[in-house]
Coordinates of C-alpha atoms and ligand atoms in Angstrom, one line a residue:
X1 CA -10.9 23.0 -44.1
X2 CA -8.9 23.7 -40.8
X3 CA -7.5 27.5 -40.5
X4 CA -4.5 28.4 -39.1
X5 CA -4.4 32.0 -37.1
X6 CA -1.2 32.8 -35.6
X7 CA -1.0 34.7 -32.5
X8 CA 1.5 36.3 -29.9
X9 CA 2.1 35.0 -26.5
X10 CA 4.4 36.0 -23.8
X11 CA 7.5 33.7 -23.2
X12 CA 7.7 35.4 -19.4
X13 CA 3.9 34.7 -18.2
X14 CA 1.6 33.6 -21.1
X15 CA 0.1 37.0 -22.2
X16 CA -1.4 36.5 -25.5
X17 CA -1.8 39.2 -28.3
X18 CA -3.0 39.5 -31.8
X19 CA 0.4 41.2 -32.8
X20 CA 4.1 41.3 -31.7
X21 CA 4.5 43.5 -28.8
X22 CA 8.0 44.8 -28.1
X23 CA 7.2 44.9 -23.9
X24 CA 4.5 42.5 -22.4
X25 CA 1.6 44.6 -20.9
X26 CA 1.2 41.9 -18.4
X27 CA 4.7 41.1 -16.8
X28 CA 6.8 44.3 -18.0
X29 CA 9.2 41.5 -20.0
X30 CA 10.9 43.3 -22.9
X31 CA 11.4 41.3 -26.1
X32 CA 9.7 38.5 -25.1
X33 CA 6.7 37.4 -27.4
X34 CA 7.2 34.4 -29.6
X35 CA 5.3 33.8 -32.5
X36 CA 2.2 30.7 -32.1
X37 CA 0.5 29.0 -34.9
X38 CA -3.0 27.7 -33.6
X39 CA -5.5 25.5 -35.5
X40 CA -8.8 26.6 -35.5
X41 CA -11.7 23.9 -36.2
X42 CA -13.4 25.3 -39.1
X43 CA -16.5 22.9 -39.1
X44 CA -18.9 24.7 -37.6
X45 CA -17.0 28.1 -37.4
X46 CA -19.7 30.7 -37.8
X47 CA -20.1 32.5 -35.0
X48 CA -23.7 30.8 -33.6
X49 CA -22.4 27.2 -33.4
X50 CA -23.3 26.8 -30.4
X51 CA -27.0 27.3 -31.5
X52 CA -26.7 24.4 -33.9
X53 CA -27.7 21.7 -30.7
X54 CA -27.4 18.1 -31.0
X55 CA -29.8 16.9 -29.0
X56 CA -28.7 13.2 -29.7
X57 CA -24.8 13.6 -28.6
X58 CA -23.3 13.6 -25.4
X59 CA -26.0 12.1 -23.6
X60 CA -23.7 9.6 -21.7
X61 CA -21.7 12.7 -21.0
X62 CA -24.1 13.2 -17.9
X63 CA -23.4 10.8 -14.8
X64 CA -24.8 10.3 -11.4
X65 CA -21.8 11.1 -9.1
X66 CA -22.5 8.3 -6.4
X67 CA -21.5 5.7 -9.0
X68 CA -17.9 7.2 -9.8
X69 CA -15.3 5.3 -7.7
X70 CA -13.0 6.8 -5.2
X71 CA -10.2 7.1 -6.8
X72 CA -8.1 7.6 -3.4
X73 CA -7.6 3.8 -2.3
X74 CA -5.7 3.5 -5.6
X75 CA -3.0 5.9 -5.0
X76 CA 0.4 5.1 -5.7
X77 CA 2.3 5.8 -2.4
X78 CA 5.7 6.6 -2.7
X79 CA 6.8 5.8 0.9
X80 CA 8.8 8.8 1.0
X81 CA 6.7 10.5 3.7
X82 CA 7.0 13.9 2.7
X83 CA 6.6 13.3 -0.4
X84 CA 3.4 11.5 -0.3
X85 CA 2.1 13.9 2.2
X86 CA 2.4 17.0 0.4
X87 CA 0.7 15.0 -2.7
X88 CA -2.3 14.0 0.1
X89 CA -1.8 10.9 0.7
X90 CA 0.3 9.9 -2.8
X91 CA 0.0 10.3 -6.4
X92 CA -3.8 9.6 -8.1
X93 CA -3.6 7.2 -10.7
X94 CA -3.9 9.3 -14.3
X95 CA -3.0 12.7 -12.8
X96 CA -0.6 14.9 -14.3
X97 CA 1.8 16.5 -11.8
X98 CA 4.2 19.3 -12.7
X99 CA 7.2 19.6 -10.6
X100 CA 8.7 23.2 -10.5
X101 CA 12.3 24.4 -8.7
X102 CA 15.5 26.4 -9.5
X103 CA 17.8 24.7 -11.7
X104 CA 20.2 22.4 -10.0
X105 CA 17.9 22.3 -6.5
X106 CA 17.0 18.3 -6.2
X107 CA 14.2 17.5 -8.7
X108 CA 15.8 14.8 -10.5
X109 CA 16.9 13.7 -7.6
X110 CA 13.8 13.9 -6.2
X111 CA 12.0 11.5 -8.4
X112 CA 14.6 9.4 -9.4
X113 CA 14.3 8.5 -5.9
X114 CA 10.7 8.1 -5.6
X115 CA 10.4 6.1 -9.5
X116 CA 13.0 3.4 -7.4
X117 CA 10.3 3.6 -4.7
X118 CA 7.2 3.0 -6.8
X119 CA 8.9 0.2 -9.0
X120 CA 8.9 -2.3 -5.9
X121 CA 4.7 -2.6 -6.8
X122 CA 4.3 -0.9 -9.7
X123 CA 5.4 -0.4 -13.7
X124 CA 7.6 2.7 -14.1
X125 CA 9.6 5.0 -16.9
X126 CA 11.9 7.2 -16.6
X127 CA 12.4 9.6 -19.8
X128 CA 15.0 12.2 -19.8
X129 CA 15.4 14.2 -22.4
X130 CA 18.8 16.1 -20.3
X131 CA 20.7 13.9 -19.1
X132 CA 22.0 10.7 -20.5
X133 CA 21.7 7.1 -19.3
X134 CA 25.3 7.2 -18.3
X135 CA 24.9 10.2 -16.2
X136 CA 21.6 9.0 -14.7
X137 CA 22.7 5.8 -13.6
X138 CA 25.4 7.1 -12.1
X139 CA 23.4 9.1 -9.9
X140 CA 21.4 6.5 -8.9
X141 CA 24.4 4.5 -7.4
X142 CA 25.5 7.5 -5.6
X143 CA 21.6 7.5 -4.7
X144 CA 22.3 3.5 -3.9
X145 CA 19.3 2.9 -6.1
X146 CA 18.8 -0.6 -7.2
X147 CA 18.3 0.1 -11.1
X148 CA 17.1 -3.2 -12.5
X149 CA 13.8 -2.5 -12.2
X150 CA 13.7 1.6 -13.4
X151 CA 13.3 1.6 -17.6
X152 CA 14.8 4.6 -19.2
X153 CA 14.2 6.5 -22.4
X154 CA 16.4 9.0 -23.8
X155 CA 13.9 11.6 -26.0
X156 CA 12.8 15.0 -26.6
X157 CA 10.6 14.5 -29.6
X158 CA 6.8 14.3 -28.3
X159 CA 6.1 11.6 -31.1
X160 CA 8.8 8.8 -29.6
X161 CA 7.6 9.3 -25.9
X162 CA 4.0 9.3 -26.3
X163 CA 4.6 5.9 -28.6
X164 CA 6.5 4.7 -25.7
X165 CA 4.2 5.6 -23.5
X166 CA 1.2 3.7 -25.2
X167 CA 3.3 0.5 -25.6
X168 CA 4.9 0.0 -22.3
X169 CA 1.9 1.7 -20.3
X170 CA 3.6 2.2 -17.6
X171 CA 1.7 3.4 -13.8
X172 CA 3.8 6.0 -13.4
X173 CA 6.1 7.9 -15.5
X174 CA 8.4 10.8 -15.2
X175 CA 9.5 13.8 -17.6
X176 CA 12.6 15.4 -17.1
X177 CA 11.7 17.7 -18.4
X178 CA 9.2 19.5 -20.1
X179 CA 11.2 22.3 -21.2
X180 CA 13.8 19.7 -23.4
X181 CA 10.7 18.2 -25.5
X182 CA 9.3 19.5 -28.8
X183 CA 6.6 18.7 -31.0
X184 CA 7.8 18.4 -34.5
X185 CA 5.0 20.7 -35.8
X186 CA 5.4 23.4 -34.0
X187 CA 8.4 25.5 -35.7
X188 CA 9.2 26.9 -32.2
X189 CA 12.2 26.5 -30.3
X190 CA 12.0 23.6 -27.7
X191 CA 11.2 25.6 -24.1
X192 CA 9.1 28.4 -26.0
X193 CA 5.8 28.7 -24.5
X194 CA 4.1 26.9 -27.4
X195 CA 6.6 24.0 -27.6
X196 CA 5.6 23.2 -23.8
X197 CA 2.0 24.4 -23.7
X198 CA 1.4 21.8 -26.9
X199 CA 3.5 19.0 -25.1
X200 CA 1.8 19.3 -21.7
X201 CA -1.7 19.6 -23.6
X202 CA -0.5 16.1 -25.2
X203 CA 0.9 14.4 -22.2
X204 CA -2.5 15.3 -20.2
X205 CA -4.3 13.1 -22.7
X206 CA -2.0 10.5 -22.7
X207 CA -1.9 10.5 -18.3
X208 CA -6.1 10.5 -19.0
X209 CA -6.4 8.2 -21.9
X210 CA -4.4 5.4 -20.8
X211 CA -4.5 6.2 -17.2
X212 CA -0.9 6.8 -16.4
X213 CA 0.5 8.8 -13.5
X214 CA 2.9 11.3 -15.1
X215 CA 5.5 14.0 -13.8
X216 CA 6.5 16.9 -15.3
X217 CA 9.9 18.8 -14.2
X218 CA 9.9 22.3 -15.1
X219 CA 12.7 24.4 -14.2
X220 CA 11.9 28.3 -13.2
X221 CA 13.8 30.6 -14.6
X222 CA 13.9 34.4 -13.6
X223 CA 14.7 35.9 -17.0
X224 CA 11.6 34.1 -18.5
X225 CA 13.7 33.2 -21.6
X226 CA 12.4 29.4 -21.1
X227 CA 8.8 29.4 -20.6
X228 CA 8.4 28.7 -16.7
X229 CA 6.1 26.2 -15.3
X230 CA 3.9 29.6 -14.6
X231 CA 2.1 29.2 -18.1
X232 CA 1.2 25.5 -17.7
X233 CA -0.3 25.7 -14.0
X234 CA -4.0 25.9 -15.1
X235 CA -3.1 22.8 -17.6
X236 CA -2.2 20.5 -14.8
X237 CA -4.1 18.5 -12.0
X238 CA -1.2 19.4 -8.7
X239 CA 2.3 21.7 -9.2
X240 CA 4.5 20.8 -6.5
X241 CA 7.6 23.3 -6.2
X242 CA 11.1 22.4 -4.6
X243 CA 12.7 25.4 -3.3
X244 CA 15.5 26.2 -0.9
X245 CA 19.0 27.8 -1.2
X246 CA 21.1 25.7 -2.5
X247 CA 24.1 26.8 -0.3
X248 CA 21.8 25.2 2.0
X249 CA 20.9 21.3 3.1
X250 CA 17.1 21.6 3.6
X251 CA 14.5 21.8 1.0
X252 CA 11.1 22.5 0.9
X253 CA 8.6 21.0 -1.2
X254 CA 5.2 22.4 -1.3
X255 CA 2.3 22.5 -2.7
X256 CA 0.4 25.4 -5.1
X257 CA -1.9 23.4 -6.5
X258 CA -3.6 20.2 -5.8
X259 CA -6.9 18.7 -7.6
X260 CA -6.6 16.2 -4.7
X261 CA -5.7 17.3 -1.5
X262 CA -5.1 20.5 0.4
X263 CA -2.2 22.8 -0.7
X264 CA -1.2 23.6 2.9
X265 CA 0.9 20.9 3.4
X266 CA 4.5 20.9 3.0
X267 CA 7.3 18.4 3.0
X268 CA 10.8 19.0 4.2
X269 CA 14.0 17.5 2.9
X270 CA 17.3 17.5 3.5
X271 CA 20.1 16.8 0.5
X272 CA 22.8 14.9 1.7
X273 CA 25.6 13.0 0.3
X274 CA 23.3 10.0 -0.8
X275 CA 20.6 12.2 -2.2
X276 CA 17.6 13.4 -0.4
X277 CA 16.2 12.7 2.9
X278 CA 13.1 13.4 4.8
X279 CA 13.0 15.6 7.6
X280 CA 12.0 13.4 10.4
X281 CA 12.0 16.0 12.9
X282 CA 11.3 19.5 11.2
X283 CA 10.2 21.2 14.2
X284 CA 13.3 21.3 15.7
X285 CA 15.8 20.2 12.5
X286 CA 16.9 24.4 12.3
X287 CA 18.2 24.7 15.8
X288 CA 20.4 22.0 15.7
X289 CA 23.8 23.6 17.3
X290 CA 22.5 26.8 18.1
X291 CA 24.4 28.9 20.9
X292 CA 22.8 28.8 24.5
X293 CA 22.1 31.7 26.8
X294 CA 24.5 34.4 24.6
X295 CA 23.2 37.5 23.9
X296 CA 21.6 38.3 20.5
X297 CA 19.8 35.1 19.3
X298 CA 16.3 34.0 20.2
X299 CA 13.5 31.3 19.3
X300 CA 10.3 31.3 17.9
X301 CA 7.6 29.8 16.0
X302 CA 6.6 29.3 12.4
X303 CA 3.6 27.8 10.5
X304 CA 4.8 25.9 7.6
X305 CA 1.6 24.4 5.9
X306 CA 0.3 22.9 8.9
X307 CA 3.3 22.2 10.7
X308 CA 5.2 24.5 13.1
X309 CA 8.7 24.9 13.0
X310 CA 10.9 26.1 15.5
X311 CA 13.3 28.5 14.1
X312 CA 16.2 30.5 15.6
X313 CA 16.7 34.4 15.4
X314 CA 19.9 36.0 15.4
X315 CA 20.6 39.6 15.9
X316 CA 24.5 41.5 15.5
X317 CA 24.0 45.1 16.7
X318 CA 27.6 47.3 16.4
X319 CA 28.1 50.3 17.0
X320 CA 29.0 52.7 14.4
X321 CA 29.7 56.5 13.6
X322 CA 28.4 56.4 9.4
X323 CA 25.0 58.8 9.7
X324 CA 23.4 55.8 7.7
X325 CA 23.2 52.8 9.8
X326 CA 23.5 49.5 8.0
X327 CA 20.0 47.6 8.0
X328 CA 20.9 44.2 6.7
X329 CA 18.6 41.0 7.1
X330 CA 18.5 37.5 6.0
X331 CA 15.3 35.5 5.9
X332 CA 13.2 38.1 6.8
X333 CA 11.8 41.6 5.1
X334 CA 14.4 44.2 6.0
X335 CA 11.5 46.8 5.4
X336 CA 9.8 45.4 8.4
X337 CA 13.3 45.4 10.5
X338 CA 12.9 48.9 9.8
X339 CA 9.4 49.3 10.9
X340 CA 10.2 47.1 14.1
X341 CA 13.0 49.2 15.0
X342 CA 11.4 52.6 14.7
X343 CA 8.1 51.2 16.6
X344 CA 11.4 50.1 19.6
X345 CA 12.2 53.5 19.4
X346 CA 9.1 55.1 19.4
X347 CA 7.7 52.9 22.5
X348 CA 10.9 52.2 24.7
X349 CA 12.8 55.1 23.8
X350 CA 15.7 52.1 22.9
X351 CA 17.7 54.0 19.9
X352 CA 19.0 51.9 17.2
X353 CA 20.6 54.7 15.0
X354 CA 24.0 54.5 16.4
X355 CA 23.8 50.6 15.6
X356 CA 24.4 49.2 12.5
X357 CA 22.1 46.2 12.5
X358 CA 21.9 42.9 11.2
X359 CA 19.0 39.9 11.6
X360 CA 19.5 36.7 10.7
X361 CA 16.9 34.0 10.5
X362 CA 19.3 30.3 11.0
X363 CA 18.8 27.3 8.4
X364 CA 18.5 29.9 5.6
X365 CA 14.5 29.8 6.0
X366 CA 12.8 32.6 5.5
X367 CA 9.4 33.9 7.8
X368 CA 7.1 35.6 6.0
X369 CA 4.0 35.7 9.2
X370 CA 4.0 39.0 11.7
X371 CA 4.0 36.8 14.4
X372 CA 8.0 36.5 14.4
X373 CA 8.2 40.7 15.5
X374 CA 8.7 40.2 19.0
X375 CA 11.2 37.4 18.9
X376 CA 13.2 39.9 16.5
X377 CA 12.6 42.7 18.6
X378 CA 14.1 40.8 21.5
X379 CA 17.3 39.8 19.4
X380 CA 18.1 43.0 19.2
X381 CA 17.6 44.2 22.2
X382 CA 19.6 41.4 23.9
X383 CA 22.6 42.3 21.0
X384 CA 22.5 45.8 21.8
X385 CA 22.6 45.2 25.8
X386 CA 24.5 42.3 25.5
X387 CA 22.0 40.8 27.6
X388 CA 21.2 37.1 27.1
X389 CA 17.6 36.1 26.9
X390 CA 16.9 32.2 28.1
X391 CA 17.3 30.1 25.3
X392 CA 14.5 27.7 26.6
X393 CA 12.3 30.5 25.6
X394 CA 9.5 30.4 22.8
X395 CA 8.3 33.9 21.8
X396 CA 5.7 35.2 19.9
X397 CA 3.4 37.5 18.9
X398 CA 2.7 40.7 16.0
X399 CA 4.1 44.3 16.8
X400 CA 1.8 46.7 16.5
X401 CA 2.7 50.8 15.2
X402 CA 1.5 51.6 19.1
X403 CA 4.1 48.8 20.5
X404 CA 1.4 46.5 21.2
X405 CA 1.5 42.8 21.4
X406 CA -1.0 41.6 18.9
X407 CA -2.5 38.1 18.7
X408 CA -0.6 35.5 16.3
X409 CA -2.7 32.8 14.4
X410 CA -2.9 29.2 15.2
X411 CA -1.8 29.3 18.9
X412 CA -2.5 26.5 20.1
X413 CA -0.6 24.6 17.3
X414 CA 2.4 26.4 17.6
X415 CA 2.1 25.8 22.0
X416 CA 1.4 21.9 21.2
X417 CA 3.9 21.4 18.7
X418 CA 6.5 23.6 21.1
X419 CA 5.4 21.3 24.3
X420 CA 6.0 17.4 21.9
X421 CA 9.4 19.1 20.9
X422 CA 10.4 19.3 24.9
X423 CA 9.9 23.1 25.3
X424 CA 7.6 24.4 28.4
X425 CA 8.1 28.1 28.0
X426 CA 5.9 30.5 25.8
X427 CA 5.7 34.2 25.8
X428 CA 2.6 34.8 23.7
X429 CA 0.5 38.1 23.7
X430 CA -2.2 38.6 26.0
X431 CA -4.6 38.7 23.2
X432 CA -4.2 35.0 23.0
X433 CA -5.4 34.0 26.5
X434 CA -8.9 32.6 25.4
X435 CA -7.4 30.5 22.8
X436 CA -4.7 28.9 24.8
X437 CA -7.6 28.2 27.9
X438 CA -9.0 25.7 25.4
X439 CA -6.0 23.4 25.5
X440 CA -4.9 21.2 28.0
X441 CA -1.6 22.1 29.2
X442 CA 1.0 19.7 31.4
X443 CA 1.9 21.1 34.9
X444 CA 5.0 22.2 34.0
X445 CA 4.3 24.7 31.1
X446 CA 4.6 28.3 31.6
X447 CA 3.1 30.9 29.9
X448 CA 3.9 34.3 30.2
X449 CA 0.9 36.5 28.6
X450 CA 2.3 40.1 27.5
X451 CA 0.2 43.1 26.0
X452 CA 3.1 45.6 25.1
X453 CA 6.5 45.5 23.8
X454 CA 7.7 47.5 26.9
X455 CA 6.1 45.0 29.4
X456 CA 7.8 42.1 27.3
X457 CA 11.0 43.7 27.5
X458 CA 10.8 43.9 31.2
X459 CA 9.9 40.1 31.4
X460 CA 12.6 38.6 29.1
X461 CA 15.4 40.9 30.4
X462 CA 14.2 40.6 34.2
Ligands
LIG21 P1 19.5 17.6 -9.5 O1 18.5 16.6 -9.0 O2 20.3 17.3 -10.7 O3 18.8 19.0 -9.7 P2 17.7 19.4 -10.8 O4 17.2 18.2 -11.5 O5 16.7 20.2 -9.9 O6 18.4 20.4 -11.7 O7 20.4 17.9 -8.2 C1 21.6 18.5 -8.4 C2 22.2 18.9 -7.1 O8 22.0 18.0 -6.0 C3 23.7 19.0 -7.4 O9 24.1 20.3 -7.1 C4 24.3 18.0 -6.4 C5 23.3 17.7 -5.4 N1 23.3 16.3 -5.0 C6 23.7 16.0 -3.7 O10 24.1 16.8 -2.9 N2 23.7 14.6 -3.3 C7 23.2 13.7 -4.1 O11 23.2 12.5 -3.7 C8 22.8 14.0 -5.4 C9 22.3 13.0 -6.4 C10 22.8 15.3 -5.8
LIG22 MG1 17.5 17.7 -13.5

């Protein structure tokens, strides 16, 4: 006889508990635990089971790994570029991919354009259990899709879309998405951790058994209300997430998770009026009509995945008479505009405090790296003076609390990217200098090597 033992688990981030639990010890989420009926398997149920061996089972469970084929020559390539590069190279046949973003950022977008992509070679189905056919296929001729290919299902019960699943066996499907289905027997709400944990636990032995490529969309939310993708990460072979500001054209899709390929890639996007299109140029893609030789704005570099992106920083110093200064920033940690300016202080005597000050990375991208300080430093500099610094300039490097110029990571990337994209001058810290001696540079680079903020100063405002 199977036994049913209920338990508690966090809507927010998983936690599970024996009892209900007014806040979650884990994520600090008040209110939050849903009720979970589990089914234990009672057949062997005392507690040395696993004693009871047999020896005449599972034998074929044992392989020799030379005689498993290589699964990558039969992935399904998308042709969408960044998608298929984030993914390493496209999706593996039988994988289960979970694809994560705000509400309302691209996702069915996303894959409604790359389903009309893979249905030129392969079998596809789209099943949506948000939107209607209607609404979907009026996307896709916004998205100039041709549709006569793309089969559609309108479901959220698990039962109808797995039995669709295992009679139309497609190569690739799409959920959209996992937060919309329920399993009958489970009396919890549709979205509730349990609803989706027991659907995605489903769905994986559906994309195993019959070999099926399936996406999952999972929408993050911040209250936690809906179970986020968060709880079914571990469950799935990639999670992909789309993120961006949605006041914003570019997009970013990138990689947490990924059973087969790195997670360092990422893939950039721009949403336009007929849906989304890769980046072909990210490097340069933010600086597009960017202000030249005006005081307050200067370039540097960024490491996104593997790829460096140029990126444009602005700086608006005005003076005021308030005794608390505004420190406002946008794309970057306005606790480490504060450390930057004190260490400007501290080491060039340049006062901020009668400046209310605000930084401004351009595109609406944000730089999380160190090696951005000096580039900011210089902004605001230049604002304050009302100096210009040359806008064909690339600077790097890390302040230190001493107003040192400390060595940034990956270089030589970020100097060979700079030098395919057209630009020829770097200011990097000296700390660099044996890196960068390894590279091969053209005649006409110029690099100026700089240990100290003071020294950089002097050289950009010369
Ligand atoms: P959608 O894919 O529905 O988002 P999600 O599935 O992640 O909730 O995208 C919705 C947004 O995309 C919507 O605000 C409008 C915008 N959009 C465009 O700008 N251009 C387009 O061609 C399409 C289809 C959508
Ligand atoms: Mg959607």
């Amino acid at each position: 006889m199977a036994k049913n033992k209920t338990i508690y688990i966090c809507e927010g981030c998983g936690y599970e508990s024996s009892g209900w639990l007014g806040k979650c010890p884990s994520c600090g989420t008040w209110n939050s635990f849903v009720e979970t009926v589990i089914q234990k398997k009672s057949a062997k149920s005392n507690s040395r089971a696993w004693l009871d061996l047999d020896v005449t089972s599972d034998q074929e469970a044992v392989v020799n790994l030379a005689t498993i084929e290589n699964a990558d020559q039969k992935r399904l390539c998308s042709n969408i570029e960044e998608m298929d590069r984030v993914l390493g190279g496209g999706f593996v046949r039988g994988s289960l991919v979970l694809l994560g973003g705000d509400p309302g950022i691209g996702k069915s977008t996303l894959l409604l354009q790359t389903l009309a992509n893979l249905t030129a070679q392969y079998s596809t189905l789209y099943v949506s259990g948000e939107e209607s056919p209607t609404q979907i296929k009026m996307r896709a001729d916004r998205l100039q899709i041709d549709t006569k290919q793309i089969q559609m299902l309108t479901a959220t019960d698990f039962t109808s879309i797995a039995q669709a699943l295992q009679k139309h066996k497609p190569d690739f499907a799409v959920i959209d998405s996992i937060q919309s289905i329920y399993v009958e027997e489970i009396s919890a709400a549709p979205g509730s951790v349990s609803q989706v944990r027991e659907a995605t636990g489903g769905l994986l032995r559906l994309a195993k058994a019959l070999n099926i490529t399936i996406v999952l969309v999972g929408h993050v939310t911040k209250e936690g209300g809906i179970a986020g993708p968060r709880v079914l990460e571990h469950m799935v072979d990639a999670v992909l997430y789309f993120e961006g500001e949605k006041s914003n054209q570019y997009r970013i899709l990138r990689a947490v998770k990924n059973r087969f390929g790195t997670t360092n890639e990422v893939g950039m996007f721009e949403m336009t009026q007929s849906g989304l299109k890769s980046v072909d140029n990210p490097g340069t893609a933010m600086l597009e009509g960017r202000p030249l030789n005006v005081p307050g704005t200067t370039i540097t570099s960024t490491l996104e995945g593997t790829r460096s992106i140029l990126l444009e920083i602005q700086a608006l110093l005005n003076p005021t008479d308030f005794a608390q200064p505004i420190r406002n920033t946008q794309g970057i940690d306005r606790l480490r505009l504060n450390m930057l300016l004190a260490i400007l202080h501290k080491s060039c005597g340049i006062a901020t405090a009668p400046y209310d000050a605000y930084v401004n990375v351009t595109g609406g991208m944000k730089i999380i790296e160190t090696s951005a300080d000096l580039a900011i430093v210089a902004a605001v500099v230049s604002s304050m003076q009302d100096k210009p610094i040359n806008s064909d300039l690339i600077i790097l490097g890390e302040l230190g609390l001493t107003g040192e110029v400390r060595m940034v990571t990956a270089i030589e990337r970020r100097i060979l990217e700079g030098l395919r994209l057209g630009w020829n001058k770097f200011v990097v810290p000296a700390a660099c200098k044996r890196s960068i001696k390894n590279i091969s540079l053209p005649d006409e680079c110029e690099i100026f090597y700089v240990s100290l903020l003071k020294e950089a100063l002097d050289l950009l405002f010369s």
